[in-house]
Each structure stands twice: as C-alpha cells, then as structure tokens.
Tab-separated table of C-alpha atoms and ligand atoms in Angstrom:
chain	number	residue	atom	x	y	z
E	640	UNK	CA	0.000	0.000	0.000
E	641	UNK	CA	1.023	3.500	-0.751
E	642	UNK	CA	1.556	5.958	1.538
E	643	UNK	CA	0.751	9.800	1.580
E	644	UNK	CA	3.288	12.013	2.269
E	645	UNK	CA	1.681	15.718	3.299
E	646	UNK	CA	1.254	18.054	5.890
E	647	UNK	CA	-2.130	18.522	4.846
E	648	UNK	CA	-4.640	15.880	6.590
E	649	UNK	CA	-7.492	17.402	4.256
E	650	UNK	CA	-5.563	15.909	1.429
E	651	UNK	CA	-5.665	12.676	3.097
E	652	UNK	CA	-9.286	12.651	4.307
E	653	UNK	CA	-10.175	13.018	0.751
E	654	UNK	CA	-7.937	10.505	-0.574
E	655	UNK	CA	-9.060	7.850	1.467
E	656	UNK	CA	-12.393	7.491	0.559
E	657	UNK	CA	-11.566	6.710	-2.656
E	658	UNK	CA	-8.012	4.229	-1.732
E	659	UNK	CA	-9.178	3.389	1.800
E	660	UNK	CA	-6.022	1.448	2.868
E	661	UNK	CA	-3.920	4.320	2.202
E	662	UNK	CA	-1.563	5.319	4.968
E	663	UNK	CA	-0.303	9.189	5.604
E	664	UNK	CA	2.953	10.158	6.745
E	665	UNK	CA	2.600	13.534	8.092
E	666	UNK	CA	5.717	15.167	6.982
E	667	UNK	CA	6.457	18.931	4.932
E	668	UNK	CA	9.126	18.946	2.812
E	669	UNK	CA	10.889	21.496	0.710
E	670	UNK	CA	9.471	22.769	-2.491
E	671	UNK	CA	11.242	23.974	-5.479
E	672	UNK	CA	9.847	27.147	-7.291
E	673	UNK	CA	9.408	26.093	-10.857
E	674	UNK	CA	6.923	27.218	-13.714
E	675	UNK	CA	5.063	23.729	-13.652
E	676	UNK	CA	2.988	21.929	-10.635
E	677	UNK	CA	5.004	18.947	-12.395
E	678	UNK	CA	8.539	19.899	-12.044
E	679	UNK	CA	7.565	20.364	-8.485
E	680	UNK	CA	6.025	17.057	-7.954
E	681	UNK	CA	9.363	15.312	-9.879
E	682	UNK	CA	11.953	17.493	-7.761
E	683	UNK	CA	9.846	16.167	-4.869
E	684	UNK	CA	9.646	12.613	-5.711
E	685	UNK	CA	13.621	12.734	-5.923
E	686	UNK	CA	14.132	14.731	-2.841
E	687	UNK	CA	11.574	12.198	-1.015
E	688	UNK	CA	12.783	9.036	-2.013
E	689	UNK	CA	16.022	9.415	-0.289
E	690	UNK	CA	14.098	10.353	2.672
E	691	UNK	CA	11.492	8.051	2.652
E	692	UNK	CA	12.337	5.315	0.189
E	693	UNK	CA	9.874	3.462	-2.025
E	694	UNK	CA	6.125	3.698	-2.609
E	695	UNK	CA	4.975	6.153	-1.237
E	696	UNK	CA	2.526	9.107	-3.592
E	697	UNK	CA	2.494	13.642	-3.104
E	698	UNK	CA	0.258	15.723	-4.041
E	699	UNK	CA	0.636	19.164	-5.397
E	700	UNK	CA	-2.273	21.202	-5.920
E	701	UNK	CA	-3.041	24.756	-7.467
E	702	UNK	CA	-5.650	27.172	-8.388
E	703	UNK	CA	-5.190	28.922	-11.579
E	704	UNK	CA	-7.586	31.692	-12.232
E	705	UNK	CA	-7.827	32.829	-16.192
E	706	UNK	CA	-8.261	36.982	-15.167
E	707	UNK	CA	-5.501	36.935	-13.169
E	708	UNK	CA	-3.199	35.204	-15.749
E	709	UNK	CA	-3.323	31.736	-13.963
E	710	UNK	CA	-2.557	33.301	-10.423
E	711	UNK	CA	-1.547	31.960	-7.743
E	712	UNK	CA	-0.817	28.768	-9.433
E	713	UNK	CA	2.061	27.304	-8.408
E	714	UNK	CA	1.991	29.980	-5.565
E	715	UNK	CA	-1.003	28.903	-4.150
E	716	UNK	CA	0.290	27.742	-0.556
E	717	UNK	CA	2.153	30.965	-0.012
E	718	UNK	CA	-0.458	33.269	-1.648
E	719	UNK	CA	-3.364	31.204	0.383
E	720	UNK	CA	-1.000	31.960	3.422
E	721	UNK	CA	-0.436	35.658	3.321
E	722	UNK	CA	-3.950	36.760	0.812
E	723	UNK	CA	-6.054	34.204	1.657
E	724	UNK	CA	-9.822	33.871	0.042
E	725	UNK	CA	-9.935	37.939	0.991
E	726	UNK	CA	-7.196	38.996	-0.668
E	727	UNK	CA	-7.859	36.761	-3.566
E	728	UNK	CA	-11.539	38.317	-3.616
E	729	UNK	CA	-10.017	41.530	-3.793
E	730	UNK	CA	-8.014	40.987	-6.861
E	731	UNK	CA	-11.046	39.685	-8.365
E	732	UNK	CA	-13.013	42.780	-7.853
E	733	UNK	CA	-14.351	44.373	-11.363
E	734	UNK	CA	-13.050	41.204	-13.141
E	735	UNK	CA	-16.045	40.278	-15.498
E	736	UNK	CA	-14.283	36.630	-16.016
E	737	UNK	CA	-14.472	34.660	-13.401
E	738	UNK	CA	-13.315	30.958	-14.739
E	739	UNK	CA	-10.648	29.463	-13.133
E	740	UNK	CA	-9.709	25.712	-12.888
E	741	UNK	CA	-8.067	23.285	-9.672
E	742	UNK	CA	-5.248	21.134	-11.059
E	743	UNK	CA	-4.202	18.157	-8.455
E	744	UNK	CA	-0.298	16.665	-9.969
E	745	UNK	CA	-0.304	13.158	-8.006
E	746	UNK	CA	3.351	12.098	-8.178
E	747	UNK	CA	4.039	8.539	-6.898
E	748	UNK	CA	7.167	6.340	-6.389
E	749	UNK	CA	6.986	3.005	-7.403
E	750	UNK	CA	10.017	0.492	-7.416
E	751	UNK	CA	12.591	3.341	-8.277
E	752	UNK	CA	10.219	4.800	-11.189
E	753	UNK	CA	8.350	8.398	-10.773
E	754	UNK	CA	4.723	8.448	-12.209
E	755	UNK	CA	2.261	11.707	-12.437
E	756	UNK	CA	-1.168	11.438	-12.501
E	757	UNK	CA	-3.381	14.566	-13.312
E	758	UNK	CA	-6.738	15.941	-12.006
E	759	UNK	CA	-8.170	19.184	-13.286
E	760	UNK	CA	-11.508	20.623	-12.308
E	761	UNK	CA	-12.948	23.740	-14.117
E	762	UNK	CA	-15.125	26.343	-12.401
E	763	UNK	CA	-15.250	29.835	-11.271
E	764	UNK	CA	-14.550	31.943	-8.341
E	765	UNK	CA	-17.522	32.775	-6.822
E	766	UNK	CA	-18.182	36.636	-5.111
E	767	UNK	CA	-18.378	36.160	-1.840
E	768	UNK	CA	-16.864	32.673	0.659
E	769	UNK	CA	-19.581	30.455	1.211
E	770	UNK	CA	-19.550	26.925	3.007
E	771	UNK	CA	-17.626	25.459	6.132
E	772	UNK	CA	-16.301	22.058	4.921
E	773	UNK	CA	-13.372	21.534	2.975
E	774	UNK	CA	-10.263	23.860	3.058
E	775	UNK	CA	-8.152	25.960	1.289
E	776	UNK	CA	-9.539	27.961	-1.440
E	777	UNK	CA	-12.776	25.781	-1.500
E	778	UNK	CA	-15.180	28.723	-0.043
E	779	UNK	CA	-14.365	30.749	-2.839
E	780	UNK	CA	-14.561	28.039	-5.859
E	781	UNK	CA	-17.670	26.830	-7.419
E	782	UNK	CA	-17.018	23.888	-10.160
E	783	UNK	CA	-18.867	23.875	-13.044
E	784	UNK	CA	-22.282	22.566	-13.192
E	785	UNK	CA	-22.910	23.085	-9.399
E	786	UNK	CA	-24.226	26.608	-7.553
E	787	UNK	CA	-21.928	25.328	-4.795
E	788	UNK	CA	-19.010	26.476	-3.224
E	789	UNK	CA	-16.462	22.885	-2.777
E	790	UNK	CA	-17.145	24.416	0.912
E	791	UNK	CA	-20.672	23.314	0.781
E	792	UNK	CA	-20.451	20.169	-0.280
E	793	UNK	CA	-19.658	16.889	1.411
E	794	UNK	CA	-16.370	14.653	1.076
E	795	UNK	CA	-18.056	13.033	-1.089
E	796	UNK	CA	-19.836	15.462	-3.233
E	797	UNK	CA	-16.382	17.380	-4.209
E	798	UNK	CA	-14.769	14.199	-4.918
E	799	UNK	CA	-17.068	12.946	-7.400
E	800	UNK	CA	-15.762	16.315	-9.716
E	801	UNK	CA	-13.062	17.826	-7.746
E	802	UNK	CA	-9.481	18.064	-9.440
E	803	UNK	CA	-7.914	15.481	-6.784
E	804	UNK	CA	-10.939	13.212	-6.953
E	805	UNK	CA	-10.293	12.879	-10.796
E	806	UNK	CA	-6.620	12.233	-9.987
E	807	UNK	CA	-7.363	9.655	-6.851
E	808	UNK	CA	-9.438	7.391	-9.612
E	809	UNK	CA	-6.592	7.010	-11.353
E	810	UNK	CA	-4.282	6.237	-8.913
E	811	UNK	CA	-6.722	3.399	-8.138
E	812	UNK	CA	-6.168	2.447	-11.419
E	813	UNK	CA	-2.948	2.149	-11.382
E	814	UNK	CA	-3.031	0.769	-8.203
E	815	UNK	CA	-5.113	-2.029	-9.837
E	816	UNK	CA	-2.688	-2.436	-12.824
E	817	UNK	CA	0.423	-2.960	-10.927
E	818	UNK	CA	-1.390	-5.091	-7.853
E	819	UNK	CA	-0.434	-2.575	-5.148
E	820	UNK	CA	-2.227	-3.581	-2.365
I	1070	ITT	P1	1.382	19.467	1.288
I	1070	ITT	O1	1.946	19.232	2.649
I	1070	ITT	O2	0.778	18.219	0.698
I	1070	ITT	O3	2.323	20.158	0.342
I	1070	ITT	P2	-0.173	21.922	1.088
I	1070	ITT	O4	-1.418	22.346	1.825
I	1070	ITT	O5	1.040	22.770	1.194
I	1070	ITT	O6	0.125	20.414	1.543
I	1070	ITT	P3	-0.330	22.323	-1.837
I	1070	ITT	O7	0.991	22.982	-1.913
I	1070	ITT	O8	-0.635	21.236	-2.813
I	1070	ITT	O9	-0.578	21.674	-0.396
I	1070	ITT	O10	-1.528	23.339	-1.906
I	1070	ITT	C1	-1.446	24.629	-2.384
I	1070	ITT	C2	-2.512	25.481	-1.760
I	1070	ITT	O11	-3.748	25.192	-2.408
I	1070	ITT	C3	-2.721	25.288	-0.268
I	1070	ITT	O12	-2.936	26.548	0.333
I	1070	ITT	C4	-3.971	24.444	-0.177
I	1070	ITT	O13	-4.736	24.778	0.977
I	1070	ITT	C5	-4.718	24.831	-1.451
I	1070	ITT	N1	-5.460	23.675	-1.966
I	1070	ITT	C6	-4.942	22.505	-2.445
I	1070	ITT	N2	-5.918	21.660	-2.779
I	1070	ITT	C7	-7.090	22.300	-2.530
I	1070	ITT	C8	-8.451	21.949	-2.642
I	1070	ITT	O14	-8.825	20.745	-3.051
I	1070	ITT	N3	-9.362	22.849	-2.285
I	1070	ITT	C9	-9.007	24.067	-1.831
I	1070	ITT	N4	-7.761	24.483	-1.666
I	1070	ITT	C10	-6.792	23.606	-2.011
C-alpha cells in the first residue's frame, strides 16, 4: 500500500475514501519554485525518495484563475498563506471573467520509477466565501455545473468532480494495474 506524504490531513481525508487502505505520513518537505505543478512534484519525488524510500505518492495542488493570468498557481500555498480567500476576492473585484480551474499533480514512487497522474476541475470563483467544509480555497470556488461552493459540499460530493478526486481514480487504477495492495 502507498503511503501519503503531506502536511495537509485534508488531502488525506479526501484521498481515502476513494483508496481506503492508504496510509499518511505527516511530513512537509521542501518545495522547489518552478513554472510547472510537475517539475515540483518530480523534484519532490527525488528529494523524497532518499528520505522516505519506495512507494509512497504527493500531491501538489493549485488554483489557476484565467483573469488573473493563472494566479496563484504554483503559488497557491504561499499566496493562500499571506492573501487568503480575501485577498484573492479583492483581486477579483471588477473582473467580469471569473473561470478558473483546480489542477491536483499526483506524483508517486513506485520500485525506483516516478509516475504523475493529473486531475483538473474547471469552475469559477464565486463573489463572496460560502460553506464550512473543505479547506483551502474551497469557499471561494464553485465547479462547473454546481451553484456550490467545494465548501458546501460533502467529502463526497467534491470528490465525485473535484481536481484530486479525478486524480485519486486514477491512482486506483494504477493501483489495480500494478497489484499494489
Ligand atoms: P502538502 O503538505 O501536501 O504540500 P499543502 O497544503 O502545502 O500540503 P499544496 O501545496 O498542494 O498543499 O496546496 C497549495 C494550496 O492550495 C494550499 O494553500 C492548499 O490549501 C490549497 N489547496 C490545495 N488543494 C485544494 C483543494 O482541493 N481545495 C481548496 N484548496 C486547495
């Protein structure tokens, strides 16, 4: 069985419904600033695996919003940590364009081989935070399709469209396809 390595037990919570059996290792590690949520997740993996060793899975997550030229992106820890859904509301003030999209990059490490698995989810931001569940940015995003905030909706509800549920299906596929257990 794989296990998660975050600092972030929402991550896991969400994860688990889908792979019950996985395991988390509660752990932050360093991050390298790079243009891509993938060249994170593979300077990561590296970094990780002579820390942790084999099979274990990250995941790096962003919000990308089209009006603010895909902002925060791969800044979205710091940005949610010093802005947070305010000052992200604020930038969005007068913006006609709302859309924005989630991206999840699932890396995993599996017998000495590095694997990325990707979720997107495409919504908007909505105008005001709305909701109590989730975390992160999920007051302020409303996937397409829904008139919910991810902050209103269960576990499972955001999983069945969210970015990282998308990604978490196909790690269960893979899973499946190379008999991790
Ligand atoms: P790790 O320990 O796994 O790195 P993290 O919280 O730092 O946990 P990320 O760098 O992947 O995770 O996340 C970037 C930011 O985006 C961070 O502030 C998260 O709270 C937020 N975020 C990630 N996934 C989200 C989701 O599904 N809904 C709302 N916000 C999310």
């Amino acid at each position: 069985m794989f296990k998660l390595v975050t600092h972030n037990r929402h991550k896991y919570e969400e994860m688990r419904k889908i792979v019950p059996g996985l395991k988390m290792v509660d752990m932050e590690y360093p991050e390298i600033q790079a243009n891509t949520l993938e060249e994170v997740v593979d300077f990561s993996l590296e970094y990780l695996s002579k820390v942790i060793g084999e099979n274990f899975i990250i995941d790096d997550s962003g919000l990308f919003i089209e009006a603010l030229n895909s902002f925060p992106g791969v800044y979205s820890a710091y940005v949610f940590d010093t802005l947070g859904n305010e000052g992200i509301l604020k930038l969005m003030e007068e913006k006609e364009r709302r859309e924005a999209y989630f991206k999840t990059v699932v890396g995993i490490r599996f017998e000495g081989i590095n694997y990325k698995l990707v979720g997107i989810c495409h919504g908007k931001i909505a105008e005001e935070p709305k909701g109590e569940n989730g975390f992160g940015y999920d007051p302020i995003f409303i996937p397409e399709g829904s008139e919910k905030t991810f902050a209103e909706m269960s576990t499972e509800e955001k999983n069945r469209v969210s970015h990282r549920g998308k990604a978490i299906i196909k790690l269960a596929g893979f899973m499946e396809r190379f008999g991790v257990h």
